[in-house]
Amino acid sequence: MAWVETGSGGYFVAFDEEGKVVCRNAAGRQLKAVPPKLNDDPVVVGLRQLTEWLDAHRRGCLETAERWMVRSLPVPAAVVTAVWADEAWREVLRDLVVTGADGEVAGFLRGADPERGIGLVDLDGDTVRLTGTELRIPHPVLLDELDELREFAVELGVSQQVQQLYREVWHRPADATGTQVDSYAGGRYAALRDLLGRCTRLGHRVRGGHAVLPVVEDGRALEARVWVGDYYEYDECETGSLSWTGPDGKVLPLAEVGPVAWSEGMRMAAALYAGRTIEGEEAA
């Protein structure tokens, strides 16, 4: 830690290993908490603002990497190389399964260097370099060898910040017909406000009585929708059917829903259903 002197009383402040502001007195003894009289000290205020910025930056890195994965977007190798020096980016990207431009699984991301290229651990456990101009972070539903990759990740001691290998996936049945799925309909809540609160906690917007999840697949903008209701906030309610709409807002036949949109829509529906009120128990 690098200690910075405050403007009063010989106190010094710094970041600890967890990124929290800590304080020591003139005698060098670290205190249990920052004294209240230092709350308005410019140095303390600056460090706390920096902490908030770093937290927001980490969340932004995580959200961006997850968006790359969910949309299976091509990511320029130069971008990965440029952000790798940033610890927050490095922690988010490290150990993600990546593919080359051809879609073939290349390995687990371990490093990025402007001269040597993208460093990976391949499925044989060897260190290799990906020298193409772009890579992809595939959604797990697109990985044919998902079970094998999960086993190999355990052997390597892989820990991913972005939910990729251990993200729940659902595969669309080959004989799917109609326009809606009722697998997770009927999840009863004691009050609509409880269901809306769960939507908010899970990061889903609610519009027109539906929890909605935008998904872009193969350049096509789709939206998964689960009916949650438009009743009075204290009314009892239950989750409804899941459906998908296209760019024009029209409901799509299930046979036209792509694998990522299907998996992410089912994931949203399952998460909302899991929070239902179970008789004799509190809501999850």
PDB file of C-alpha atoms in Angstrom:
ATOM      1  CA  MET A   1       0.000   0.000   0.000  1.00  0.00           C
ATOM      2  CA  ALA A   2       1.114   3.562  -0.738  1.00  0.00           C
ATOM      3  CA  TRP A   3       0.159   5.774   2.173  1.00  0.00           C
ATOM      4  CA  VAL A   4      -0.976   9.344   1.444  1.00  0.00           C
ATOM      5  CA  GLU A   5      -0.944  12.009   4.142  1.00  0.00           C
ATOM      6  CA  THR A   6      -4.219  13.775   4.855  1.00  0.00           C
ATOM      7  CA  GLY A   7      -4.512  17.466   5.612  1.00  0.00           C
ATOM      8  CA  SER A   8      -4.935  17.132   9.359  1.00  0.00           C
ATOM      9  CA  GLY A   9      -3.640  15.379  12.436  1.00  0.00           C
ATOM     10  CA  GLY A  10      -0.839  13.350  10.874  1.00  0.00           C
ATOM     11  CA  TYR A  11      -3.226  10.712   9.533  1.00  0.00           C
ATOM     12  CA  PHE A  12      -2.383   8.685   6.429  1.00  0.00           C
ATOM     13  CA  VAL A  13      -4.784   6.816   4.169  1.00  0.00           C
ATOM     14  CA  ALA A  14      -4.382   4.131   1.512  1.00  0.00           C
ATOM     15  CA  PHE A  15      -6.168   1.303  -0.307  1.00  0.00           C
ATOM     16  CA  ASP A  16      -6.029  -2.169   1.228  1.00  0.00           C
ATOM     17  CA  GLU A  17      -5.943  -5.403  -0.801  1.00  0.00           C
ATOM     18  CA  GLU A  18      -9.738  -5.351  -1.139  1.00  0.00           C
ATOM     19  CA  GLY A  19      -9.777  -1.799  -2.483  1.00  0.00           C
ATOM     20  CA  LYS A  20     -11.171  -0.232   0.700  1.00  0.00           C
ATOM     21  CA  VAL A  21      -9.851   3.013   2.190  1.00  0.00           C
ATOM     22  CA  VAL A  22      -7.867   2.373   5.399  1.00  0.00           C
ATOM     23  CA  CYS A  23      -6.208   4.781   7.785  1.00  0.00           C
ATOM     24  CA  ARG A  24      -3.231   4.919  10.148  1.00  0.00           C
ATOM     25  CA  ASN A  25      -2.333   7.531  12.743  1.00  0.00           C
ATOM     26  CA  ALA A  26       0.852   9.511  13.259  1.00  0.00           C
ATOM     27  CA  ALA A  27       2.306   6.663  15.337  1.00  0.00           C
ATOM     28  CA  GLY A  28       1.944   4.274  12.386  1.00  0.00           C
ATOM     29  CA  ARG A  29      -0.857   2.193  13.903  1.00  0.00           C
ATOM     30  CA  GLN A  30      -3.568   1.161  11.432  1.00  0.00           C
ATOM     31  CA  LEU A  31      -7.039   2.045  12.683  1.00  0.00           C
ATOM     32  CA  LYS A  32     -10.160  -0.092  12.438  1.00  0.00           C
ATOM     33  CA  ALA A  33     -11.959   2.635  10.509  1.00  0.00           C
ATOM     34  CA  VAL A  34     -11.358   6.048   9.026  1.00  0.00           C
ATOM     35  CA  PRO A  35     -12.122   8.638  11.769  1.00  0.00           C
ATOM     36  CA  PRO A  36     -15.343  10.586  11.053  1.00  0.00           C
ATOM     37  CA  LYS A  37     -13.451  13.876  11.209  1.00  0.00           C
ATOM     38  CA  LEU A  38     -11.590  12.848   8.050  1.00  0.00           C
ATOM     39  CA  ASN A  39     -14.729  12.167   6.004  1.00  0.00           C
ATOM     40  CA  ASP A  40     -14.541  15.576   4.323  1.00  0.00           C
ATOM     41  CA  ASP A  41     -10.773  15.591   3.912  1.00  0.00           C
ATOM     42  CA  PRO A  42      -9.968  16.089   0.176  1.00  0.00           C
ATOM     43  CA  VAL A  43      -7.546  13.145   0.158  1.00  0.00           C
ATOM     44  CA  VAL A  44     -10.094  10.763   1.713  1.00  0.00           C
ATOM     45  CA  VAL A  45     -12.878  12.023  -0.559  1.00  0.00           C
ATOM     46  CA  GLY A  46     -10.611  11.570  -3.588  1.00  0.00           C
ATOM     47  CA  LEU A  47      -9.714   7.997  -2.667  1.00  0.00           C
ATOM     48  CA  ARG A  48     -13.352   7.069  -2.077  1.00  0.00           C
ATOM     49  CA  GLN A  49     -14.354   8.560  -5.410  1.00  0.00           C
ATOM     50  CA  LEU A  50     -11.557   6.594  -7.052  1.00  0.00           C
ATOM     51  CA  THR A  51     -12.874   3.419  -5.390  1.00  0.00           C
ATOM     52  CA  GLU A  52     -16.347   4.082  -6.779  1.00  0.00           C
ATOM     53  CA  TRP A  53     -14.898   4.704 -10.236  1.00  0.00           C
ATOM     54  CA  LEU A  54     -12.867   1.491 -10.152  1.00  0.00           C
ATOM     55  CA  ASP A  55     -15.938  -0.510  -9.100  1.00  0.00           C
ATOM     56  CA  ALA A  56     -17.938   1.017 -11.952  1.00  0.00           C
ATOM     57  CA  HIS A  57     -15.063   0.314 -14.348  1.00  0.00           C
ATOM     58  CA  ARG A  58     -14.935  -3.358 -13.321  1.00  0.00           C
ATOM     59  CA  ARG A  59     -18.689  -3.698 -13.807  1.00  0.00           C
ATOM     60  CA  GLY A  60     -18.373  -2.046 -17.206  1.00  0.00           C
ATOM     61  CA  CYS A  61     -15.630  -4.467 -18.273  1.00  0.00           C
ATOM     62  CA  LEU A  62     -17.696  -7.442 -17.146  1.00  0.00           C
ATOM     63  CA  GLU A  63     -20.854  -6.218 -18.884  1.00  0.00           C
ATOM     64  CA  THR A  64     -18.984  -5.519 -22.122  1.00  0.00           C
ATOM     65  CA  ALA A  65     -17.284  -8.928 -22.199  1.00  0.00           C
ATOM     66  CA  GLU A  66     -20.600 -10.644 -21.466  1.00  0.00           C
ATOM     67  CA  ARG A  67     -22.232  -8.694 -24.295  1.00  0.00           C
ATOM     68  CA  TRP A  68     -19.469  -9.875 -26.656  1.00  0.00           C
ATOM     69  CA  MET A  69     -20.213 -13.444 -25.572  1.00  0.00           C
ATOM     70  CA  VAL A  70     -24.024 -13.310 -25.687  1.00  0.00           C
ATOM     71  CA  ARG A  71     -23.924 -11.745 -29.150  1.00  0.00           C
ATOM     72  CA  SER A  72     -20.961 -13.899 -30.259  1.00  0.00           C
ATOM     73  CA  LEU A  73     -19.442 -10.732 -31.685  1.00  0.00           C
ATOM     74  CA  PRO A  74     -16.061 -10.786 -33.440  1.00  0.00           C
ATOM     75  CA  VAL A  75     -13.543  -8.995 -31.230  1.00  0.00           C
ATOM     76  CA  PRO A  76     -10.453  -7.457 -32.862  1.00  0.00           C
ATOM     77  CA  ALA A  77      -7.318  -9.004 -31.399  1.00  0.00           C
ATOM     78  CA  ALA A  78      -5.873  -5.486 -31.234  1.00  0.00           C
ATOM     79  CA  VAL A  79      -8.625  -4.502 -28.780  1.00  0.00           C
ATOM     80  CA  VAL A  80      -7.837  -7.429 -26.465  1.00  0.00           C
ATOM     81  CA  THR A  81      -4.137  -6.590 -26.657  1.00  0.00           C
ATOM     82  CA  ALA A  82      -4.795  -2.914 -25.894  1.00  0.00           C
ATOM     83  CA  VAL A  83      -6.909  -3.547 -22.774  1.00  0.00           C
ATOM     84  CA  TRP A  84      -4.873  -6.450 -21.402  1.00  0.00           C
ATOM     85  CA  ALA A  85      -2.599  -4.119 -19.410  1.00  0.00           C
ATOM     86  CA  ASP A  86      -5.666  -2.988 -17.433  1.00  0.00           C
ATOM     87  CA  GLU A  87      -6.021  -5.277 -14.418  1.00  0.00           C
ATOM     88  CA  ALA A  88      -9.811  -5.057 -14.416  1.00  0.00           C
ATOM     89  CA  TRP A  89      -9.995  -6.097 -18.067  1.00  0.00           C
ATOM     90  CA  ARG A  90      -7.391  -8.804 -17.575  1.00  0.00           C
ATOM     91  CA  GLU A  91      -9.328 -10.390 -14.711  1.00  0.00           C
ATOM     92  CA  VAL A  92     -12.530 -10.415 -16.792  1.00  0.00           C
ATOM     93  CA  LEU A  93     -10.980 -11.817 -19.976  1.00  0.00           C
ATOM     94  CA  ARG A  94      -8.570 -14.338 -18.475  1.00  0.00           C
ATOM     95  CA  ASP A  95      -9.603 -18.004 -18.942  1.00  0.00           C
ATOM     96  CA  LEU A  96     -12.495 -17.314 -21.284  1.00  0.00           C
ATOM     97  CA  VAL A  97     -12.849 -19.931 -24.022  1.00  0.00           C
ATOM     98  CA  VAL A  98     -12.144 -18.224 -27.335  1.00  0.00           C
ATOM     99  CA  THR A  99     -12.241 -19.288 -30.965  1.00  0.00           C
ATOM    100  CA  GLY A 100     -10.573 -17.999 -34.079  1.00  0.00           C
ATOM    101  CA  ALA A 101     -12.468 -16.339 -36.904  1.00  0.00           C
ATOM    102  CA  ASP A 102     -13.332 -19.806 -38.258  1.00  0.00           C
ATOM    103  CA  GLY A 103     -15.279 -20.645 -35.109  1.00  0.00           C
ATOM    104  CA  GLU A 104     -13.018 -23.543 -34.103  1.00  0.00           C
ATOM    105  CA  VAL A 105     -12.269 -23.652 -30.370  1.00  0.00           C
ATOM    106  CA  ALA A 106      -8.734 -22.403 -29.845  1.00  0.00           C
ATOM    107  CA  GLY A 107      -8.408 -22.589 -26.045  1.00  0.00           C
ATOM    108  CA  PHE A 108      -8.467 -20.627 -22.805  1.00  0.00           C
ATOM    109  CA  LEU A 109      -7.334 -16.995 -23.030  1.00  0.00           C
ATOM    110  CA  ARG A 110      -4.193 -16.447 -20.949  1.00  0.00           C
ATOM    111  CA  GLY A 111      -2.354 -13.431 -22.375  1.00  0.00           C
ATOM    112  CA  ALA A 112      -2.148 -10.763 -25.074  1.00  0.00           C
ATOM    113  CA  ASP A 113       0.979  -9.140 -26.490  1.00  0.00           C
ATOM    114  CA  PRO A 114       1.265  -6.695 -29.434  1.00  0.00           C
ATOM    115  CA  GLU A 115       4.183  -8.617 -30.921  1.00  0.00           C
ATOM    116  CA  ARG A 116       3.515 -12.240 -29.931  1.00  0.00           C
ATOM    117  CA  GLY A 117      -0.253 -12.245 -30.362  1.00  0.00           C
ATOM    118  CA  ILE A 118      -2.973 -13.789 -28.190  1.00  0.00           C
ATOM    119  CA  GLY A 119      -1.728 -16.425 -25.747  1.00  0.00           C
ATOM    120  CA  LEU A 120      -3.897 -19.479 -25.102  1.00  0.00           C
ATOM    121  CA  VAL A 121      -3.870 -22.841 -23.368  1.00  0.00           C
ATOM    122  CA  ASP A 122      -5.286 -25.236 -25.949  1.00  0.00           C
ATOM    123  CA  LEU A 123      -7.319 -28.376 -25.291  1.00  0.00           C
ATOM    124  CA  ASP A 124      -4.121 -30.455 -25.135  1.00  0.00           C
ATOM    125  CA  GLY A 125      -2.786 -28.290 -22.313  1.00  0.00           C
ATOM    126  CA  ASP A 126      -0.149 -26.634 -24.513  1.00  0.00           C
ATOM    127  CA  THR A 127       0.536 -22.917 -24.724  1.00  0.00           C
ATOM    128  CA  VAL A 128      -0.174 -21.614 -28.220  1.00  0.00           C
ATOM    129  CA  ARG A 129      -0.552 -18.264 -29.969  1.00  0.00           C
ATOM    130  CA  LEU A 130      -3.541 -17.035 -31.930  1.00  0.00           C
ATOM    131  CA  THR A 131      -2.206 -14.755 -34.642  1.00  0.00           C
ATOM    132  CA  GLY A 132      -5.436 -13.854 -36.479  1.00  0.00           C
ATOM    133  CA  THR A 133      -6.823 -10.334 -36.547  1.00  0.00           C
ATOM    134  CA  GLU A 134      -9.952 -11.234 -34.576  1.00  0.00           C
ATOM    135  CA  LEU A 135     -11.327 -13.762 -32.146  1.00  0.00           C
ATOM    136  CA  ARG A 136     -14.705 -14.699 -30.729  1.00  0.00           C
ATOM    137  CA  ILE A 137     -15.966 -15.439 -27.234  1.00  0.00           C
ATOM    138  CA  PRO A 138     -18.702 -17.969 -28.044  1.00  0.00           C
ATOM    139  CA  HIS A 139     -21.898 -18.399 -26.083  1.00  0.00           C
ATOM    140  CA  PRO A 140     -21.743 -21.810 -24.358  1.00  0.00           C
ATOM    141  CA  VAL A 141     -24.814 -23.091 -26.212  1.00  0.00           C
ATOM    142  CA  LEU A 142     -22.693 -22.922 -29.377  1.00  0.00           C
ATOM    143  CA  LEU A 143     -19.894 -25.080 -27.911  1.00  0.00           C
ATOM    144  CA  ASP A 144     -20.294 -28.687 -29.031  1.00  0.00           C
ATOM    145  CA  GLU A 145     -17.641 -29.868 -26.554  1.00  0.00           C
ATOM    146  CA  LEU A 146     -19.133 -27.997 -23.567  1.00  0.00           C
ATOM    147  CA  ASP A 147     -18.993 -30.946 -21.139  1.00  0.00           C
ATOM    148  CA  GLU A 148     -15.384 -31.730 -22.090  1.00  0.00           C
ATOM    149  CA  LEU A 149     -14.415 -28.071 -21.731  1.00  0.00           C
ATOM    150  CA  ARG A 150     -15.976 -27.962 -18.280  1.00  0.00           C
ATOM    151  CA  GLU A 151     -14.000 -31.027 -17.194  1.00  0.00           C
ATOM    152  CA  PHE A 152     -10.779 -29.584 -18.604  1.00  0.00           C
ATOM    153  CA  ALA A 153     -11.454 -26.268 -16.862  1.00  0.00           C
ATOM    154  CA  VAL A 154     -11.680 -28.085 -13.530  1.00  0.00           C
ATOM    155  CA  GLU A 155      -8.327 -29.758 -14.202  1.00  0.00           C
ATOM    156  CA  LEU A 156      -6.742 -26.382 -15.019  1.00  0.00           C
ATOM    157  CA  GLY A 157      -8.306 -24.676 -11.999  1.00  0.00           C
ATOM    158  CA  VAL A 158     -10.049 -22.191 -14.265  1.00  0.00           C
ATOM    159  CA  SER A 159     -12.172 -19.486 -12.627  1.00  0.00           C
ATOM    160  CA  GLN A 160     -14.212 -17.285 -14.970  1.00  0.00           C
ATOM    161  CA  GLN A 161     -15.689 -13.927 -13.983  1.00  0.00           C
ATOM    162  CA  VAL A 162     -17.965 -13.971 -17.032  1.00  0.00           C
ATOM    163  CA  GLN A 163     -20.448 -16.824 -16.813  1.00  0.00           C
ATOM    164  CA  GLN A 164     -19.493 -18.813 -19.878  1.00  0.00           C
ATOM    165  CA  LEU A 165     -18.640 -22.454 -19.229  1.00  0.00           C
ATOM    166  CA  TYR A 166     -20.969 -22.744 -16.255  1.00  0.00           C
ATOM    167  CA  ARG A 167     -23.797 -20.641 -17.666  1.00  0.00           C
ATOM    168  CA  GLU A 168     -27.112 -22.529 -17.792  1.00  0.00           C
ATOM    169  CA  VAL A 169     -27.987 -23.447 -21.358  1.00  0.00           C
ATOM    170  CA  TRP A 170     -31.168 -24.663 -23.012  1.00  0.00           C
ATOM    171  CA  HIS A 171     -31.341 -26.228 -26.473  1.00  0.00           C
ATOM    172  CA  ARG A 172     -34.379 -25.730 -28.664  1.00  0.00           C
ATOM    173  CA  PRO A 173     -36.148 -29.040 -29.390  1.00  0.00           C
ATOM    174  CA  ALA A 174     -35.967 -29.999 -33.043  1.00  0.00           C
ATOM    175  CA  ASP A 175     -39.739 -30.438 -33.150  1.00  0.00           C
ATOM    176  CA  ALA A 176     -40.612 -27.100 -31.502  1.00  0.00           C
ATOM    177  CA  THR A 177     -43.836 -25.668 -32.922  1.00  0.00           C
ATOM    178  CA  GLY A 178     -46.131 -22.760 -32.118  1.00  0.00           C
ATOM    179  CA  THR A 179     -45.089 -19.327 -30.869  1.00  0.00           C
ATOM    180  CA  GLN A 180     -44.705 -19.662 -27.089  1.00  0.00           C
ATOM    181  CA  VAL A 181     -43.170 -21.824 -24.375  1.00  0.00           C
ATOM    182  CA  ASP A 182     -45.018 -22.547 -21.131  1.00  0.00           C
ATOM    183  CA  SER A 183     -42.287 -24.516 -19.315  1.00  0.00           C
ATOM    184  CA  TYR A 184     -41.866 -21.759 -16.715  1.00  0.00           C
ATOM    185  CA  ALA A 185     -45.373 -20.290 -16.734  1.00  0.00           C
ATOM    186  CA  GLY A 186     -47.476 -20.403 -13.582  1.00  0.00           C
ATOM    187  CA  GLY A 187     -44.844 -19.266 -11.096  1.00  0.00           C
ATOM    188  CA  ARG A 188     -47.096 -17.629  -8.525  1.00  0.00           C
ATOM    189  CA  TYR A 189     -46.036 -14.496  -6.599  1.00  0.00           C
ATOM    190  CA  ALA A 190     -47.834 -13.052  -3.586  1.00  0.00           C
ATOM    191  CA  ALA A 191     -47.686  -9.556  -5.132  1.00  0.00           C
ATOM    192  CA  LEU A 192     -46.773  -8.125  -8.508  1.00  0.00           C
ATOM    193  CA  ARG A 193     -44.243  -5.798  -6.888  1.00  0.00           C
ATOM    194  CA  ASP A 194     -42.262  -8.870  -5.759  1.00  0.00           C
ATOM    195  CA  LEU A 195     -42.078 -10.172  -9.321  1.00  0.00           C
ATOM    196  CA  LEU A 196     -41.160  -6.733 -10.677  1.00  0.00           C
ATOM    197  CA  GLY A 197     -38.478  -6.437  -8.011  1.00  0.00           C
ATOM    198  CA  ARG A 198     -36.986  -9.756  -9.103  1.00  0.00           C
ATOM    199  CA  CYS A 199     -36.957  -8.537 -12.721  1.00  0.00           C
ATOM    200  CA  THR A 200     -34.994  -5.484 -11.615  1.00  0.00           C
ATOM    201  CA  ARG A 201     -32.497  -7.510  -9.588  1.00  0.00           C
ATOM    202  CA  LEU A 202     -31.894  -9.798 -12.557  1.00  0.00           C
ATOM    203  CA  GLY A 203     -31.342  -6.786 -14.824  1.00  0.00           C
ATOM    204  CA  HIS A 204     -34.465  -7.207 -16.967  1.00  0.00           C
ATOM    205  CA  ARG A 205     -36.587  -4.278 -18.062  1.00  0.00           C
ATOM    206  CA  VAL A 206     -40.368  -4.501 -17.882  1.00  0.00           C
ATOM    207  CA  ARG A 207     -42.434  -3.041 -20.709  1.00  0.00           C
ATOM    208  CA  GLY A 208     -46.115  -3.486 -21.479  1.00  0.00           C
ATOM    209  CA  GLY A 209     -46.516  -6.151 -18.815  1.00  0.00           C
ATOM    210  CA  HIS A 210     -43.575  -8.210 -20.115  1.00  0.00           C
ATOM    211  CA  ALA A 211     -40.068  -8.771 -18.787  1.00  0.00           C
ATOM    212  CA  VAL A 212     -37.941  -8.245 -21.890  1.00  0.00           C
ATOM    213  CA  LEU A 213     -34.446  -9.346 -22.889  1.00  0.00           C
ATOM    214  CA  PRO A 214     -32.889  -7.976 -26.103  1.00  0.00           C
ATOM    215  CA  VAL A 215     -30.709 -10.492 -27.955  1.00  0.00           C
ATOM    216  CA  VAL A 216     -28.711  -9.950 -31.144  1.00  0.00           C
ATOM    217  CA  GLU A 217     -27.986 -13.159 -33.030  1.00  0.00           C
ATOM    218  CA  ASP A 218     -26.261 -13.284 -36.414  1.00  0.00           C
ATOM    219  CA  GLY A 219     -26.804  -9.551 -36.687  1.00  0.00           C
ATOM    220  CA  ARG A 220     -30.554  -9.878 -36.129  1.00  0.00           C
ATOM    221  CA  ALA A 221     -32.161  -8.042 -33.205  1.00  0.00           C
ATOM    222  CA  LEU A 222     -34.634 -10.225 -31.306  1.00  0.00           C
ATOM    223  CA  GLU A 223     -36.392  -9.843 -27.988  1.00  0.00           C
ATOM    224  CA  ALA A 224     -37.373 -12.549 -25.511  1.00  0.00           C
ATOM    225  CA  ARG A 225     -40.532 -11.725 -23.534  1.00  0.00           C
ATOM    226  CA  VAL A 226     -42.091 -13.241 -20.415  1.00  0.00           C
ATOM    227  CA  TRP A 227     -45.519 -12.058 -19.324  1.00  0.00           C
ATOM    228  CA  VAL A 228     -45.422 -10.745 -15.741  1.00  0.00           C
ATOM    229  CA  GLY A 229     -48.687  -8.766 -15.663  1.00  0.00           C
ATOM    230  CA  ASP A 230     -49.866  -5.177 -15.512  1.00  0.00           C
ATOM    231  CA  TYR A 231     -52.043  -5.398 -12.404  1.00  0.00           C
ATOM    232  CA  TYR A 232     -52.001  -3.370  -9.202  1.00  0.00           C
ATOM    233  CA  GLU A 233     -48.615  -3.781  -7.500  1.00  0.00           C
ATOM    234  CA  TYR A 234     -50.071  -5.576  -4.475  1.00  0.00           C
ATOM    235  CA  ASP A 235     -52.176  -8.019  -6.530  1.00  0.00           C
ATOM    236  CA  GLU A 236     -51.245 -11.684  -6.617  1.00  0.00           C
ATOM    237  CA  CYS A 237     -49.803 -12.699  -9.974  1.00  0.00           C
ATOM    238  CA  GLU A 238     -47.883 -15.413 -11.789  1.00  0.00           C
ATOM    239  CA  THR A 239     -45.345 -15.716 -14.582  1.00  0.00           C
ATOM    240  CA  GLY A 240     -46.753 -16.257 -18.044  1.00  0.00           C
ATOM    241  CA  SER A 241     -45.594 -17.654 -21.360  1.00  0.00           C
ATOM    242  CA  LEU A 242     -42.237 -17.008 -23.004  1.00  0.00           C
ATOM    243  CA  SER A 243     -42.131 -15.808 -26.613  1.00  0.00           C
ATOM    244  CA  TRP A 244     -39.745 -14.066 -28.977  1.00  0.00           C
ATOM    245  CA  THR A 245     -40.304 -11.130 -31.308  1.00  0.00           C
ATOM    246  CA  GLY A 246     -38.364 -10.031 -34.361  1.00  0.00           C
ATOM    247  CA  PRO A 247     -37.110  -6.567 -35.377  1.00  0.00           C
ATOM    248  CA  ASP A 248     -40.640  -5.646 -36.512  1.00  0.00           C
ATOM    249  CA  GLY A 249     -42.134  -6.536 -33.118  1.00  0.00           C
ATOM    250  CA  LYS A 250     -44.078  -9.519 -34.448  1.00  0.00           C
ATOM    251  CA  VAL A 251     -44.032 -12.789 -32.519  1.00  0.00           C
ATOM    252  CA  LEU A 252     -41.743 -15.381 -34.111  1.00  0.00           C
ATOM    253  CA  PRO A 253     -42.527 -19.051 -34.680  1.00  0.00           C
ATOM    254  CA  LEU A 254     -40.375 -21.111 -32.313  1.00  0.00           C
ATOM    255  CA  ALA A 255     -38.712 -22.796 -35.289  1.00  0.00           C
ATOM    256  CA  GLU A 256     -37.196 -19.413 -36.245  1.00  0.00           C
ATOM    257  CA  VAL A 257     -35.614 -18.694 -32.861  1.00  0.00           C
ATOM    258  CA  GLY A 258     -31.833 -19.122 -32.921  1.00  0.00           C
ATOM    259  CA  PRO A 259     -29.874 -21.144 -30.334  1.00  0.00           C
ATOM    260  CA  VAL A 260     -28.551 -18.168 -28.335  1.00  0.00           C
ATOM    261  CA  ALA A 261     -31.878 -16.323 -28.268  1.00  0.00           C
ATOM    262  CA  TRP A 262     -33.625 -19.542 -27.198  1.00  0.00           C
ATOM    263  CA  SER A 263     -31.131 -20.282 -24.418  1.00  0.00           C
ATOM    264  CA  GLU A 264     -31.089 -16.728 -23.048  1.00  0.00           C
ATOM    265  CA  GLY A 265     -34.876 -16.442 -23.160  1.00  0.00           C
ATOM    266  CA  MET A 266     -35.302 -19.734 -21.309  1.00  0.00           C
ATOM    267  CA  ARG A 267     -32.671 -18.632 -18.811  1.00  0.00           C
ATOM    268  CA  MET A 268     -34.657 -15.467 -18.055  1.00  0.00           C
ATOM    269  CA  ALA A 269     -37.931 -17.379 -17.747  1.00  0.00           C
ATOM    270  CA  ALA A 270     -36.383 -19.991 -15.444  1.00  0.00           C
ATOM    271  CA  ALA A 271     -34.858 -17.314 -13.199  1.00  0.00           C
ATOM    272  CA  LEU A 272     -38.194 -15.519 -12.813  1.00  0.00           C
ATOM    273  CA  TYR A 273     -39.989 -18.805 -12.116  1.00  0.00           C
ATOM    274  CA  ALA A 274     -37.376 -19.742  -9.492  1.00  0.00           C
ATOM    275  CA  GLY A 275     -38.339 -16.720  -7.370  1.00  0.00           C
ATOM    276  CA  ARG A 276     -41.979 -17.770  -7.057  1.00  0.00           C
ATOM    277  CA  THR A 277     -43.738 -17.970  -3.711  1.00  0.00           C
ATOM    278  CA  ILE A 278     -43.847 -21.589  -2.580  1.00  0.00           C
ATOM    279  CA  GLU A 279     -46.698 -22.405  -0.211  1.00  0.00           C
ATOM    280  CA  GLY A 280     -45.444 -22.522   3.360  1.00  0.00           C
ATOM    281  CA  GLU A 281     -42.098 -20.953   2.449  1.00  0.00           C
ATOM    282  CA  GLU A 282     -40.771 -17.477   1.782  1.00  0.00           C
ATOM    283  CA  ALA A 283     -40.105 -16.367  -1.767  1.00  0.00           C
ATOM    284  CA  ALA A 284     -36.686 -17.369  -3.064  1.00  0.00           C
TER     285      ALA A 284
END
